Short mmCIF file of N, CA, C and O in Angstrom, two decimals:
data_model
loop_
_atom_site.label_atom_id
_atom_site.label_comp_id
_atom_site.label_asym_id
_atom_site.label_seq_id
_atom_site.Cartn_x
_atom_site.Cartn_y
_atom_site.Cartn_z
N PRO R 1 -14.46 -4.05 -10.90
CA PRO R 1 -15.04 -3.91 -9.50
C PRO R 1 -15.53 -3.01 -8.65
O PRO R 1 -14.29 -2.31 -8.67
N ALA R 2 -16.79 -2.76 -8.71
CA ALA R 2 -17.10 -1.49 -7.81
C ALA R 2 -17.00 -1.68 -6.00
O ALA R 2 -17.01 -2.90 -5.81
N ASN R 3 -16.24 -0.94 -5.27
CA ASN R 3 -16.25 -0.89 -3.54
C ASN R 3 -16.77 -0.20 -3.39
O ASN R 3 -18.17 -0.59 -2.97
N GLU R 4 -16.77 1.29 -3.38
CA GLU R 4 -17.72 2.32 -3.31
C GLU R 4 -18.59 3.35 -3.62
O GLU R 4 -19.35 3.80 -3.44
N GLN R 5 -17.73 3.42 -5.00
CA GLN R 5 -18.29 4.07 -6.16
C GLN R 5 -18.31 3.10 -7.83
O GLN R 5 -17.20 2.76 -8.18
N ALA R 6 -19.19 3.88 -8.28
CA ALA R 6 -18.89 3.27 -10.02
C ALA R 6 -19.57 4.74 -11.36
O ALA R 6 -20.17 5.28 -10.32
N THR R 7 -18.55 4.50 -11.73
CA THR R 7 -18.65 6.01 -12.50
C THR R 7 -19.12 5.34 -14.09
O THR R 7 -18.59 4.37 -14.39
N LEU R 8 -19.79 6.15 -14.48
CA LEU R 8 -20.27 5.87 -15.70
C LEU R 8 -20.08 6.87 -16.31
O LEU R 8 -20.24 8.23 -16.33
N ASN R 9 -19.29 7.18 -18.19
CA ASN R 9 -18.87 7.54 -18.53
C ASN R 9 -19.84 8.10 -20.25
O ASN R 9 -19.55 6.63 -20.82
N PHE R 10 -20.30 9.01 -20.40
CA PHE R 10 -21.31 9.09 -21.64
C PHE R 10 -20.39 9.78 -22.59
O PHE R 10 -20.51 11.22 -22.41
N ASN R 11 -20.11 9.04 -23.67
CA ASN R 11 -19.01 9.82 -24.46
C ASN R 11 -20.03 10.03 -26.13
O ASN R 11 -19.41 10.95 -26.69
N ALA R 12 -20.87 9.00 -25.89
CA ALA R 12 -21.27 8.89 -27.50
C ALA R 12 -22.93 9.59 -27.16
O ALA R 12 -23.82 10.23 -28.61
N LEU R 13 -24.11 9.26 -26.16
CA LEU R 13 -25.12 9.45 -26.06
C LEU R 13 -25.18 11.21 -26.27
O LEU R 13 -24.27 11.74 -25.29
N LYS R 14 -26.46 11.20 -26.36
CA LYS R 14 -26.47 13.05 -26.70
C LYS R 14 -28.23 13.32 -25.96
O LYS R 14 -29.27 12.03 -25.87
N GLY R 15 -28.39 13.74 -25.26
CA GLY R 15 -30.10 14.21 -24.45
C GLY R 15 -30.35 13.31 -23.31
O GLY R 15 -28.76 13.38 -22.46
N ALA R 16 -31.31 13.54 -23.15
CA ALA R 16 -31.61 12.89 -21.86
C ALA R 16 -31.87 11.42 -21.94
O ALA R 16 -32.10 10.91 -22.82
N ALA R 17 -30.84 10.52 -20.78
CA ALA R 17 -31.48 9.06 -19.94
C ALA R 17 -31.84 8.87 -19.64
O ALA R 17 -31.38 9.93 -17.88
N THR R 18 -32.16 7.62 -18.54
CA THR R 18 -32.43 6.56 -17.53
C THR R 18 -31.66 6.11 -17.14
O THR R 18 -31.69 5.01 -18.06
N VAL R 19 -30.67 6.61 -16.00
CA VAL R 19 -29.68 5.25 -15.78
C VAL R 19 -30.44 4.22 -13.92
O VAL R 19 -30.63 5.13 -13.51
N THR R 20 -30.65 3.15 -14.74
CA THR R 20 -31.27 2.58 -13.74
C THR R 20 -30.36 1.38 -13.41
O THR R 20 -29.31 0.69 -13.69
N LEU R 21 -30.56 1.12 -11.78
CA LEU R 21 -29.34 -0.08 -11.53
C LEU R 21 -30.21 -0.79 -10.51
O LEU R 21 -30.93 -0.81 -9.89
N ALA R 22 -29.99 -2.25 -10.83
CA ALA R 22 -30.71 -3.23 -10.60
C ALA R 22 -30.18 -4.73 -10.37
O ALA R 22 -29.23 -5.23 -10.83
N ASP R 23 -30.47 -5.55 -9.76
CA ASP R 23 -29.53 -6.78 -8.73
C ASP R 23 -30.15 -7.40 -10.46
O ASP R 23 -30.90 -7.55 -11.08
N LEU R 24 -29.57 -9.35 -10.17
CA LEU R 24 -29.71 -10.01 -11.45
C LEU R 24 -31.40 -10.88 -11.26
O LEU R 24 -31.83 -10.89 -12.27
N ALA R 25 -32.02 -10.39 -10.24
CA ALA R 25 -33.31 -10.59 -10.11
C ALA R 25 -34.20 -9.77 -10.46
O ALA R 25 -35.74 -9.75 -10.56
N GLY R 26 -33.90 -8.34 -10.88
CA GLY R 26 -34.98 -7.57 -10.95
C GLY R 26 -35.01 -6.43 -10.38
O GLY R 26 -36.05 -5.37 -10.78
N GLN R 27 -34.41 -6.39 -8.98
CA GLN R 27 -35.04 -5.46 -8.02
C GLN R 27 -34.58 -4.39 -8.34
O GLN R 27 -32.70 -4.54 -8.37
N VAL R 28 -35.00 -2.85 -8.47
CA VAL R 28 -34.80 -1.90 -8.68
C VAL R 28 -33.89 -1.57 -7.55
O VAL R 28 -34.95 -0.86 -6.54
N TYR R 29 -32.80 -0.77 -7.30
CA TYR R 29 -32.22 -0.15 -6.36
C TYR R 29 -31.81 1.21 -6.58
O TYR R 29 -31.86 1.69 -5.40
N SER R 30 -31.77 2.01 -8.03
CA SER R 30 -31.74 3.21 -7.79
C SER R 30 -32.09 3.34 -9.63
O SER R 30 -32.23 3.09 -10.11
N SER R 31 -32.84 4.39 -9.74
CA SER R 31 -33.06 4.96 -11.00
C SER R 31 -33.28 6.50 -11.05
O SER R 31 -33.94 6.96 -10.11
N GLU R 32 -32.69 6.67 -12.15
CA GLU R 32 -32.00 8.29 -12.09
C GLU R 32 -32.58 8.64 -13.67
O GLU R 32 -31.84 8.37 -14.29
N THR R 33 -33.47 10.03 -13.52
CA THR R 33 -33.34 10.93 -15.51
C THR R 33 -32.30 11.99 -15.18
O THR R 33 -32.46 12.54 -14.65
N LEU R 34 -31.70 11.80 -16.03
CA LEU R 34 -30.54 12.99 -16.53
C LEU R 34 -30.90 13.83 -17.97
O LEU R 34 -31.03 13.28 -18.57
N ASN R 35 -30.88 14.88 -18.02
CA ASN R 35 -31.53 15.92 -18.75
C ASN R 35 -30.68 15.65 -19.43
O ASN R 35 -30.84 15.75 -20.88
N GLU R 36 -28.98 15.62 -19.57
CA GLU R 36 -28.06 15.72 -20.75
C GLU R 36 -27.22 14.67 -20.56
O GLU R 36 -26.17 15.18 -19.95
N VAL R 37 -26.89 13.53 -20.87
CA VAL R 37 -25.61 12.68 -20.60
C VAL R 37 -24.30 12.80 -21.55
O VAL R 37 -23.35 12.77 -21.06
N TYR R 38 -24.43 13.60 -22.31
CA TYR R 38 -23.21 14.56 -23.75
C TYR R 38 -22.23 14.50 -22.75
O TYR R 38 -22.07 15.69 -22.34
N GLN R 39 -21.04 13.51 -22.98
CA GLN R 39 -19.43 14.22 -22.64
C GLN R 39 -19.93 14.34 -20.51
O GLN R 39 -19.42 15.77 -20.50
N ARG R 40 -20.51 13.54 -20.06
CA ARG R 40 -20.58 13.87 -18.65
C ARG R 40 -20.50 12.45 -18.58
O ARG R 40 -20.48 11.75 -19.11
N SER R 41 -20.25 12.13 -16.77
CA SER R 41 -19.63 11.07 -16.16
C SER R 41 -21.03 10.93 -14.97
O SER R 41 -21.52 12.57 -14.43
N PHE R 42 -21.62 9.71 -14.46
CA PHE R 42 -23.08 9.72 -13.40
C PHE R 42 -21.48 9.19 -12.68
O PHE R 42 -21.87 7.81 -13.05
N SER R 43 -22.18 9.29 -11.40
CA SER R 43 -21.07 8.50 -10.36
C SER R 43 -22.37 7.83 -9.68
O SER R 43 -23.63 8.25 -9.08
N MET R 44 -22.32 6.67 -8.93
CA MET R 44 -23.65 5.91 -8.28
C MET R 44 -22.85 5.37 -7.13
O MET R 44 -21.95 4.52 -7.24
N ASP R 45 -23.25 5.92 -5.95
CA ASP R 45 -22.47 5.13 -4.43
C ASP R 45 -23.31 3.74 -4.12
O ASP R 45 -23.84 3.11 -4.38
N THR R 46 -22.22 2.71 -4.24
CA THR R 46 -22.32 1.15 -4.11
C THR R 46 -21.86 0.81 -3.04
O THR R 46 -22.32 -0.60 -2.46
N ARG R 47 -21.55 1.67 -1.73
CA ARG R 47 -21.02 1.26 -0.45
C ARG R 47 -22.35 0.64 0.38
O ARG R 47 -21.67 -0.22 1.07
N ALA R 48 -23.57 0.57 -0.30
CA ALA R 48 -24.93 0.21 0.52
C ALA R 48 -24.98 -1.24 0.17
O ALA R 48 -26.16 -2.03 0.69
N LEU R 49 -24.71 -1.69 -1.17
CA LEU R 49 -24.81 -2.65 -2.03
C LEU R 49 -24.01 -3.90 -1.21
O LEU R 49 -23.35 -3.81 -1.01
N ALA R 50 -25.13 -4.93 -1.25
CA ALA R 50 -23.94 -6.09 -1.06
C ALA R 50 -23.24 -6.76 -1.88
O ALA R 50 -23.54 -6.16 -3.25
N ASN R 51 -22.03 -7.57 -2.09
CA ASN R 51 -21.40 -8.17 -3.01
C ASN R 51 -22.02 -9.07 -4.01
O ASN R 51 -22.71 -9.19 -3.63
N GLY R 52 -22.18 -8.52 -4.83
CA GLY R 52 -22.81 -9.41 -5.94
C GLY R 52 -22.39 -8.48 -7.30
O GLY R 52 -22.28 -7.33 -7.73
N ALA R 53 -23.52 -9.64 -8.68
CA ALA R 53 -23.58 -8.61 -9.63
C ALA R 53 -25.19 -7.65 -9.66
O ALA R 53 -26.11 -8.00 -9.16
N TYR R 54 -24.25 -6.67 -10.89
CA TYR R 54 -26.01 -5.76 -10.96
C TYR R 54 -25.79 -5.53 -12.50
O TYR R 54 -24.69 -5.82 -12.68
N ILE R 55 -26.80 -5.10 -13.07
CA ILE R 55 -27.25 -4.11 -13.85
C ILE R 55 -27.45 -2.93 -14.19
O ILE R 55 -28.03 -2.71 -13.56
N VAL R 56 -26.34 -1.90 -14.76
CA VAL R 56 -26.91 -0.84 -15.26
C VAL R 56 -27.47 -0.70 -16.10
O VAL R 56 -26.85 -1.27 -17.35
N SER R 57 -28.95 -0.51 -16.42
CA SER R 57 -29.20 0.27 -17.53
C SER R 57 -29.72 1.50 -18.15
O SER R 57 -30.10 2.09 -17.04
N VAL R 58 -29.60 1.82 -19.39
CA VAL R 58 -29.61 3.23 -19.66
C VAL R 58 -30.38 3.32 -20.81
O VAL R 58 -30.12 2.54 -22.02
N VAL R 59 -31.68 3.74 -20.83
CA VAL R 59 -32.19 4.03 -21.27
C VAL R 59 -32.77 5.24 -21.99
O VAL R 59 -32.77 6.37 -21.51
N LYS R 60 -32.42 5.63 -23.79
CA LYS R 60 -32.68 6.52 -24.35
C LYS R 60 -33.32 6.45 -25.61
O LYS R 60 -33.21 5.16 -26.55
N ASP R 61 -33.96 7.29 -25.79
CA ASP R 61 -35.20 7.45 -26.69
C ASP R 61 -35.72 5.69 -27.11
O ASP R 61 -35.72 5.18 -28.39
N GLY R 62 -35.83 4.71 -25.60
CA GLY R 62 -37.15 3.78 -26.33
C GLY R 62 -35.81 2.51 -26.31
O GLY R 62 -35.65 1.33 -26.26
N ALA R 63 -34.53 2.74 -26.68
CA ALA R 63 -33.38 1.92 -26.58
C ALA R 63 -32.88 1.64 -25.73
O ALA R 63 -32.29 3.01 -24.39
N THR R 64 -32.04 0.63 -24.54
CA THR R 64 -31.78 0.09 -23.31
C THR R 64 -30.54 -0.84 -23.98
O THR R 64 -29.93 -1.23 -25.07
N PHE R 65 -29.45 0.20 -23.32
CA PHE R 65 -27.66 -0.27 -23.21
C PHE R 65 -27.99 -1.03 -21.99
O PHE R 65 -28.23 -0.07 -21.06
N GLN R 66 -27.25 -2.24 -21.86
CA GLN R 66 -26.89 -2.88 -20.75
C GLN R 66 -25.80 -2.51 -20.45
O GLN R 66 -25.12 -3.65 -21.46
N GLN R 67 -24.98 -3.08 -19.16
CA GLN R 67 -23.71 -3.29 -18.94
C GLN R 67 -23.70 -4.12 -17.17
O GLN R 67 -24.61 -3.46 -16.03
N ARG R 68 -23.32 -5.28 -17.16
CA ARG R 68 -23.00 -5.95 -15.94
C ARG R 68 -21.79 -4.84 -14.50
O ARG R 68 -21.00 -4.54 -15.60
N LEU R 69 -22.20 -5.08 -13.45
CA LEU R 69 -21.25 -4.39 -12.74
C LEU R 69 -21.25 -5.47 -11.50
O LEU R 69 -21.91 -5.73 -10.93
N VAL R 70 -20.30 -6.03 -11.04
CA VAL R 70 -19.60 -5.82 -9.65
C VAL R 70 -19.38 -5.57 -8.72
O VAL R 70 -18.52 -4.23 -8.75
N VAL R 71 -19.74 -5.59 -7.70
CA VAL R 71 -19.31 -5.06 -6.51
C VAL R 71 -19.25 -5.89 -5.54
O VAL R 71 -19.37 -7.05 -5.22
N THR R 72 -17.83 -5.81 -4.72
CA THR R 72 -17.48 -5.83 -3.87
C THR R 72 -16.40 -5.33 -2.89
O THR R 72 -16.05 -4.22 -3.41
N HIS R 73 -16.90 -5.72 -1.52
CA HIS R 73 -16.40 -4.67 -0.53
C HIS R 73 -15.38 -5.45 0.17
O HIS R 73 -14.97 -7.00 0.13
#
């Protein structure tokens, strides 16, 4: 579970990608387009989020990869 920060590590994807954080109801809390994600890390501040489950989506070339994120303070 994330408390103050969650970190995504991109080891296989190359090129630009959009990272979106949303709750399970679909409300988007953040969305950012990254120019190059290969071999990079992307950190998200989770301090302002309420405790609960969220979905992190990464969209690259029309394909979407999703991961569940649990925030507990």
